[in-house]
Short mmCIF file of C-alpha atoms in Angstrom, two decimals:
data_model
loop_
_atom_site.label_atom_id
_atom_site.label_comp_id
_atom_site.label_asym_id
_atom_site.label_seq_id
_atom_site.Cartn_x
_atom_site.Cartn_y
_atom_site.Cartn_z
CA UNK A 16 -90.55 22.61 17.01
CA UNK A 17 -93.22 21.24 14.75
CA UNK A 18 -92.31 17.68 13.79
CA UNK A 19 -90.78 17.95 10.32
CA UNK A 20 -87.91 16.35 8.45
CA UNK A 21 -86.31 16.11 5.03
CA UNK A 22 -85.72 12.84 3.23
CA UNK A 23 -85.31 10.88 0.06
CA UNK A 24 -87.82 8.52 -1.51
CA UNK A 25 -86.22 5.09 -1.80
CA UNK A 26 -89.06 3.15 -3.40
CA UNK A 27 -92.20 1.18 -2.83
CA UNK A 28 -92.75 -2.36 -1.64
CA UNK A 29 -95.27 -4.30 0.39
CA UNK A 30 -95.35 -5.73 3.88
CA UNK A 31 -97.69 -7.97 5.81
CA UNK A 32 -99.48 -6.64 8.89
CA UNK A 33 -100.35 -8.71 11.99
CA UNK A 34 -103.46 -10.15 10.36
CA UNK A 35 -101.53 -11.15 7.25
CA UNK A 36 -103.04 -8.38 5.16
CA UNK A 37 -100.75 -6.84 2.51
CA UNK A 38 -99.83 -3.19 3.19
CA UNK A 39 -98.40 -1.10 0.34
CA UNK A 40 -95.61 1.08 1.72
CA UNK A 41 -93.20 3.72 0.51
CA UNK A 42 -89.73 3.61 2.04
CA UNK A 43 -88.32 7.06 2.83
CA UNK A 44 -84.78 7.61 3.98
CA UNK A 45 -85.59 10.37 6.47
CA UNK A 46 -82.83 12.42 8.02
CA UNK A 47 -80.65 12.84 9.90
CA UNK A 48 -81.03 16.56 9.28
CA UNK A 49 -78.95 19.38 10.69
CA UNK A 50 -80.60 22.58 11.83
CA UNK A 51 -78.89 25.22 9.69
CA UNK A 52 -80.73 28.33 10.77
CA UNK A 53 -83.58 29.51 12.94
CA UNK A 54 -85.97 32.12 11.63
CA UNK A 55 -87.35 34.49 14.22
CA UNK A 56 -90.11 37.08 14.16
CA UNK A 57 -87.71 39.88 15.17
CA UNK A 58 -85.21 39.18 12.40
CA UNK A 59 -87.18 37.53 9.58
CA UNK A 60 -90.81 38.32 10.34
CA UNK A 61 -91.81 34.69 10.76
CA UNK A 62 -90.85 31.63 12.73
CA UNK A 63 -89.32 28.56 11.12
CA UNK A 64 -86.54 26.01 11.43
CA UNK A 65 -84.23 25.55 8.45
CA UNK A 66 -83.09 21.98 7.91
CA UNK A 67 -80.44 20.53 5.61
CA UNK A 68 -80.31 16.98 4.30
CA UNK A 69 -77.77 14.97 2.29
CA UNK A 70 -74.14 16.11 2.26
CA UNK A 71 -72.74 17.89 -0.76
CA UNK A 72 -69.04 17.57 -1.52
CA UNK A 73 -67.19 20.73 -0.47
CA UNK A 74 -65.52 21.04 -3.86
CA UNK A 75 -68.97 21.21 -5.49
CA UNK A 76 -70.47 23.65 -3.01
CA UNK A 77 -70.17 27.37 -3.59
CA UNK A 78 -68.49 29.58 -0.98
CA UNK A 79 -71.86 30.90 0.10
CA UNK A 80 -73.16 27.36 0.55
CA UNK A 81 -70.12 26.46 2.63
CA UNK A 82 -70.37 29.66 4.61
CA UNK A 83 -74.01 29.01 5.34
CA UNK A 84 -73.25 25.86 7.31
CA UNK A 85 -69.88 26.68 8.87
CA UNK A 86 -67.77 29.67 9.92
CA UNK A 87 -65.30 30.47 7.10
CA UNK A 88 -62.06 32.43 7.30
CA UNK A 89 -62.57 35.83 5.75
CA UNK A 90 -60.30 38.69 4.71
CA UNK A 91 -62.86 41.16 5.94
CA UNK A 92 -63.26 39.50 9.30
CA UNK A 93 -61.28 42.28 10.95
CA UNK A 94 -63.49 44.97 9.48
CA UNK A 95 -66.53 43.25 10.91
CA UNK A 96 -64.90 42.76 14.29
CA UNK A 97 -67.37 43.52 17.01
CA UNK A 98 -70.39 42.59 14.93
CA UNK A 99 -72.28 39.69 16.49
CA UNK A 100 -71.51 36.34 14.88
CA UNK A 101 -74.40 34.39 13.44
CA UNK A 102 -74.47 30.87 14.87
CA UNK A 103 -73.51 28.20 12.30
CA UNK A 104 -74.29 24.50 12.26
CA UNK A 105 -70.70 23.44 11.67
CA UNK A 106 -71.60 20.59 9.35
CA UNK A 107 -70.95 19.66 5.71
CA UNK A 108 -72.73 21.68 2.98
CA UNK A 109 -76.17 20.27 2.19
CA UNK A 110 -77.85 19.40 -1.07
CA UNK A 111 -81.42 19.83 0.06
CA UNK A 112 -82.40 22.72 2.32
CA UNK A 113 -85.96 23.53 3.36
CA UNK A 114 -87.72 25.34 6.18
CA UNK A 115 -90.30 23.88 8.50
CA UNK A 116 -92.71 26.60 9.62
CA UNK A 117 -93.45 26.93 13.30
CA UNK A 118 -91.78 27.92 16.53
CA UNK A 119 -88.23 26.76 17.19
CA UNK A 120 -88.74 25.82 20.83
CA UNK A 121 -86.13 23.39 22.05
CA UNK A 122 -84.11 23.48 18.85
CA UNK A 123 -80.63 24.92 18.37
CA UNK A 124 -78.56 25.60 15.30
CA UNK A 125 -76.33 22.62 14.62
CA UNK A 126 -78.64 20.16 16.31
CA UNK A 127 -79.26 16.88 14.55
CA UNK A 128 -82.86 15.85 14.01
CA UNK A 129 -83.72 12.21 13.39
CA UNK A 130 -86.72 10.12 12.38
CA UNK A 131 -87.63 9.32 15.96
CA UNK A 132 -89.53 12.62 16.11
CA UNK A 133 -92.24 10.73 14.22
CA UNK A 134 -92.27 7.72 16.55
CA UNK A 135 -95.47 8.83 18.32
CA UNK A 136 -97.01 10.29 15.19
CA UNK A 137 -99.90 8.42 13.55
CA UNK A 138 -99.88 10.14 10.18
CA UNK A 139 -97.66 12.47 8.15
CA UNK A 140 -97.84 14.70 5.09
CA UNK A 141 -95.21 14.17 2.41
CA UNK A 142 -94.34 16.98 0.02
CA UNK A 143 -92.36 16.32 -3.15
CA UNK A 144 -92.06 17.19 -6.81
CA UNK A 145 -94.24 14.98 -8.97
CA UNK A 146 -92.80 13.15 -11.98
CA UNK A 147 -92.70 15.42 -15.04
CA UNK A 148 -94.82 14.18 -17.93
CA UNK A 149 -94.07 16.93 -20.44
CA UNK A 150 -96.88 18.06 -22.72
CA UNK A 151 -99.81 15.82 -21.91
CA UNK A 152 -103.28 15.62 -23.37
CA UNK A 153 -106.42 16.49 -21.44
CA UNK A 154 -107.26 12.83 -20.80
CA UNK A 155 -104.03 12.14 -18.93
CA UNK A 156 -103.74 15.60 -17.37
CA UNK A 157 -107.29 16.21 -16.18
CA UNK A 158 -108.85 12.74 -16.42
CA UNK A 159 -111.20 13.89 -19.18
CA UNK A 160 -113.13 11.13 -20.87
CA UNK A 161 -112.18 11.86 -24.47
CA UNK A 162 -114.60 10.90 -27.20
CA UNK A 163 -116.13 7.68 -28.49
CA UNK A 164 -114.23 5.06 -30.42
CA UNK A 165 -116.88 4.90 -33.16
CA UNK A 166 -120.28 6.40 -34.10
CA UNK A 167 -118.77 8.90 -36.48
CA UNK A 168 -115.90 10.11 -34.30
CA UNK A 169 -112.91 10.72 -36.53
CA UNK A 170 -109.32 11.20 -35.33
CA UNK A 171 -110.38 13.02 -32.16
CA UNK A 172 -110.78 10.07 -29.78
CA UNK A 173 -108.56 11.60 -27.09
CA UNK A 174 -109.43 15.25 -27.64
CA UNK A 175 -111.28 17.66 -25.38
CA UNK A 176 -114.85 18.43 -26.44
CA UNK A 177 -116.35 21.89 -26.62
CA UNK A 178 -114.44 24.63 -24.83
CA UNK A 179 -117.09 27.36 -24.94
CA UNK A 180 -120.37 28.57 -26.41
CA UNK A 181 -121.07 30.85 -29.35
CA UNK A 182 -123.43 33.62 -28.20
CA UNK A 183 -122.33 33.73 -24.59
CA UNK A 184 -119.55 33.96 -23.51
CA UNK A 185 -118.22 33.74 -27.13
CA UNK A 186 -114.74 33.34 -25.73
CA UNK A 187 -112.89 30.72 -23.76
CA UNK A 188 -113.06 31.32 -20.03
CA UNK A 189 -109.75 31.81 -18.27
CA UNK A 190 -108.32 28.80 -16.55
CA UNK A 191 -110.17 26.37 -18.79
CA UNK A 192 -108.60 22.93 -18.50
CA UNK A 193 -106.79 21.84 -21.62
CA UNK A 194 -103.69 19.94 -22.72
CA UNK A 195 -100.32 21.24 -21.55
CA UNK A 196 -97.39 20.72 -19.22
CA UNK A 197 -98.18 18.08 -16.65
CA UNK A 198 -96.25 17.01 -13.58
CA UNK A 199 -92.95 18.34 -12.21
CA UNK A 200 -94.91 20.41 -9.70
CA UNK A 201 -94.92 20.59 -5.91
CA UNK A 202 -97.35 17.96 -4.70
CA UNK A 203 -98.49 17.19 -1.17
CA UNK A 204 -99.81 13.82 -0.10
CA UNK A 205 -101.69 14.34 3.14
CA UNK A 206 -102.48 12.03 6.01
CA UNK A 207 -100.25 9.09 5.09
CA UNK A 208 -100.30 6.52 7.85
CA UNK A 209 -96.94 5.86 9.49
CA UNK A 210 -96.35 2.11 9.24
CA UNK A 211 -92.92 1.94 10.83
CA UNK A 212 -90.18 4.20 12.16
CA UNK A 213 -86.75 2.60 11.95
CA UNK A 214 -84.54 4.96 13.97
CA UNK A 215 -81.50 2.74 13.61
CA UNK A 216 -81.43 2.93 9.81
CA UNK A 217 -83.10 6.36 9.51
CA UNK A 218 -86.05 4.92 7.65
CA UNK A 219 -89.68 5.94 7.64
CA UNK A 220 -92.31 3.66 6.13
CA UNK A 221 -95.61 5.24 5.16
CA UNK A 222 -98.69 3.60 3.74
CA UNK A 223 -99.35 4.45 0.10
CA UNK A 224 -97.58 6.43 -2.58
CA UNK A 225 -95.41 9.54 -2.33
CA UNK A 226 -94.92 12.11 -5.12
CA UNK A 227 -91.81 12.02 -7.30
CA UNK A 228 -89.37 9.47 -8.67
CA UNK A 229 -87.32 7.08 -6.54
CA UNK A 230 -84.36 9.06 -5.24
CA UNK A 231 -86.35 12.30 -5.22
CA UNK A 232 -86.19 14.61 -2.21
CA UNK A 233 -89.25 15.02 -0.02
CA UNK A 234 -90.31 17.07 2.98
CA UNK A 235 -92.10 15.16 5.72
CA UNK A 236 -94.16 16.83 8.40
CA UNK A 237 -96.70 15.80 10.97
CA UNK A 238 -100.03 15.88 9.21
CA UNK A 239 -102.09 19.05 9.42
CA UNK A 240 -105.24 17.13 8.60
CA UNK A 241 -107.71 17.30 11.48
CA UNK A 242 -109.67 14.20 12.41
CA UNK B 25 -77.49 1.65 -2.07
CA UNK B 26 -81.22 2.12 -2.52
CA UNK B 27 -81.46 -1.56 -3.28
CA UNK B 28 -79.70 -2.37 -0.02
CA UNK B 29 -82.29 -0.35 1.86
CA UNK B 30 -85.14 -2.08 0.05
CA UNK B 31 -83.68 -5.50 0.82
CA UNK B 32 -83.35 -4.52 4.46
CA UNK B 33 -86.98 -3.39 4.64
CA UNK B 34 -88.30 -6.42 2.81
CA UNK B 35 -86.30 -8.87 4.85
CA UNK B 36 -88.30 -7.94 7.95
CA UNK B 37 -91.52 -9.30 6.48
CA UNK B 38 -90.06 -12.26 4.63
CA UNK B 39 -89.94 -15.83 5.89
CA UNK B 40 -86.56 -17.12 6.90
CA UNK B 41 -87.37 -20.44 5.32
CA UNK B 42 -89.80 -19.99 2.46
CA UNK B 43 -91.69 -23.15 1.50
CA UNK B 44 -89.78 -25.27 -0.98
CA UNK B 45 -91.43 -26.50 -4.14
CA UNK B 46 -90.90 -26.29 -7.86
CA UNK B 47 -92.91 -25.52 -10.96
CA UNK B 48 -94.95 -28.54 -11.94
CA UNK B 49 -95.22 -29.88 -8.39
CA UNK B 50 -98.61 -30.93 -7.14
CA UNK B 51 -98.96 -29.25 -3.75
CA UNK B 52 -101.31 -28.83 -0.80
CA UNK B 53 -101.37 -25.18 0.25
CA UNK B 54 -102.45 -24.84 3.88
CA UNK B 55 -103.95 -21.39 4.45
CA UNK B 56 -105.01 -19.97 7.78
CA UNK B 57 -108.51 -18.60 7.73
CA UNK B 58 -109.90 -16.48 10.52
CA UNK B 59 -113.57 -17.06 11.21
CA UNK B 60 -114.53 -14.66 13.96
CA UNK B 61 -112.30 -15.76 16.82
CA UNK B 62 -111.48 -19.22 15.55
CA UNK B 63 -108.64 -20.01 13.21
CA UNK B 64 -109.12 -22.74 10.66
CA UNK B 65 -106.80 -24.31 8.13
CA UNK B 66 -108.01 -24.62 4.56
CA UNK B 67 -106.21 -26.73 2.01
CA UNK B 68 -105.98 -25.88 -1.65
CA UNK B 69 -104.60 -28.69 -3.77
CA UNK B 70 -103.27 -28.25 -7.30
CA UNK B 71 -100.32 -27.88 -9.66
CA UNK B 72 -97.90 -24.98 -9.30
CA UNK B 73 -97.97 -23.35 -12.71
CA UNK B 74 -96.06 -20.10 -12.10
CA UNK B 75 -93.88 -18.17 -9.71
CA UNK B 76 -93.31 -14.46 -10.15
CA UNK B 77 -91.90 -11.44 -8.38
CA UNK B 78 -89.06 -11.12 -5.90
CA UNK B 79 -88.64 -10.25 -2.24
CA UNK B 80 -91.89 -9.88 -0.27
CA UNK B 81 -93.78 -9.49 -3.52
CA UNK B 82 -93.08 -13.03 -4.69
CA UNK B 83 -96.21 -15.03 -5.50
CA UNK B 84 -97.02 -18.47 -6.87
CA UNK B 85 -100.04 -19.68 -8.78
CA UNK B 86 -101.72 -23.02 -8.16
CA UNK B 87 -104.15 -24.49 -10.66
CA UNK B 88 -106.66 -27.26 -10.15
CA UNK B 89 -109.77 -28.55 -11.84
CA UNK B 90 -112.98 -28.29 -9.78
CA UNK B 91 -116.05 -29.91 -11.30
CA UNK B 92 -114.63 -29.63 -14.79
CA UNK B 93 -113.79 -25.94 -14.31
CA UNK B 94 -110.22 -24.73 -14.00
CA UNK B 95 -109.55 -22.78 -10.79
CA UNK B 96 -106.37 -20.80 -10.18
CA UNK B 97 -105.32 -19.18 -6.94
CA UNK B 98 -102.33 -16.94 -6.51
CA UNK B 99 -100.70 -16.87 -3.08
CA UNK B 100 -98.07 -14.46 -1.77
CA UNK B 101 -95.13 -16.72 -0.96
CA UNK B 102 -94.23 -14.88 2.23
CA UNK B 103 -97.76 -14.35 3.54
CA UNK B 104 -98.13 -15.32 7.21
CA UNK B 105 -101.54 -16.71 6.25
CA UNK B 106 -99.85 -19.59 4.48
CA UNK B 107 -99.22 -22.22 7.14
CA UNK B 108 -97.30 -24.61 4.94
CA UNK B 109 -96.96 -25.92 1.41
CA UNK B 110 -96.79 -29.67 1.14
CA UNK B 111 -95.39 -31.25 -2.02
CA UNK B 112 -97.46 -34.26 -2.99
CA UNK B 113 -95.93 -35.16 -6.35
CA UNK B 114 -93.35 -33.69 -8.66
CA UNK B 115 -93.93 -33.35 -12.38
CA UNK B 116 -91.52 -33.32 -15.28
CA UNK B 117 -91.64 -29.87 -16.82
CA UNK B 118 -89.40 -28.02 -19.24
CA UNK B 119 -90.54 -24.45 -18.74
CA UNK B 120 -91.04 -21.94 -15.93
CA UNK B 121 -94.64 -21.03 -16.69
CA UNK B 122 -97.12 -23.84 -17.32
CA UNK B 123 -99.80 -21.66 -18.90
CA UNK B 124 -100.25 -24.28 -21.62
CA UNK B 125 -102.18 -26.32 -19.06
CA UNK B 126 -105.01 -23.81 -19.33
CA UNK B 127 -105.74 -25.01 -22.84
CA UNK B 128 -105.82 -28.64 -21.82
CA UNK B 129 -108.74 -30.66 -20.50
CA UNK B 130 -109.20 -34.15 -19.15
CA UNK B 131 -106.33 -36.56 -19.13
CA UNK B 132 -104.02 -34.17 -20.97
CA UNK B 133 -103.76 -32.05 -17.81
CA UNK B 134 -101.62 -34.68 -16.12
CA UNK B 135 -97.87 -34.18 -15.97
CA UNK B 136 -95.37 -36.99 -16.13
CA UNK B 137 -94.15 -37.72 -12.61
CA UNK B 138 -90.56 -37.07 -11.76
CA UNK B 139 -89.21 -40.24 -10.20
CA UNK B 140 -86.04 -38.89 -8.61
CA UNK B 141 -86.73 -36.07 -6.23
CA UNK B 142 -84.30 -33.37 -7.13
CA UNK B 143 -84.28 -31.85 -3.66
CA UNK B 144 -83.54 -35.18 -2.05
CA UNK B 145 -80.70 -35.84 -4.45
CA UNK B 146 -79.39 -32.37 -3.65
CA UNK B 147 -79.36 -33.15 0.04
CA UNK B 148 -77.57 -36.39 -0.63
CA UNK B 149 -75.01 -34.59 -2.73
CA UNK B 150 -74.32 -32.25 0.18
CA UNK B 151 -73.70 -35.19 2.42
#
């Protein structure tokens, strides 16, 4: 399968490399993940591997969540007798479930996938949900420059400037950047250098920042950036 | 639990025995400098005026006067580029940050010397 894994952002710190240079790193608790399902072209129309990360207490999981990961006793089992059984992972219900696109060669349902799949990988992409900032002005949201502090500017120092012209188009173009909801959106950080893979403690250290708060879930995959 | 993981990660790049000195000490900081292939040791002498941060991020600031101009350098405590920190004198200080030294010039910069070395007395106490 394509190298991909689910994890949790632990936090940032810094390390020293061989030359004594400081390297900023993000610590990600990556895996172990169970393969919950395999998507095939015949059945689903596309190929992917579904992974689950972080156990959820059974009492908190719904019956469908429990049934997704393990074979449950069912009253209607007799009625369905003869129908082929879908393979189940046979693990605890999971909190965070995502699919990694790509062929499922060499992967079986129930298999455990660990960080060592990244051990010969130079760089990864990390996908997470960025920190929500609520309603934010155009300066914070779009890095606009705002207006001057003096020279006749009154009470509009952090405002956007003109948003359109009078004769043409005499309306505001669609998609014009303004203030509004900022953050809490799927964000991908591409081509983050892998600093260290700690298979023993299921840790992945990447250079630089990763979207989301500490404790937030992330998807890690081998980078799709070429060159 | 997250903190445990962070401590584990940071421990790998921390010194087992970080250099020992205190605020107000006059120290020689020996830094390794790479010039092409050759490695050279450079010494920065001055008074430790601050320590901040924790884990691998801990740093200390050394202040000295060069040609009448105050110079401060901040070193990462756990940097492998720091060969050693030698304590030359100890000063009597009553606060953790000696930023008040920045406002002082001339003789006022000097700190009263601490006669009894606290670390030595600690070692003796352990005996």
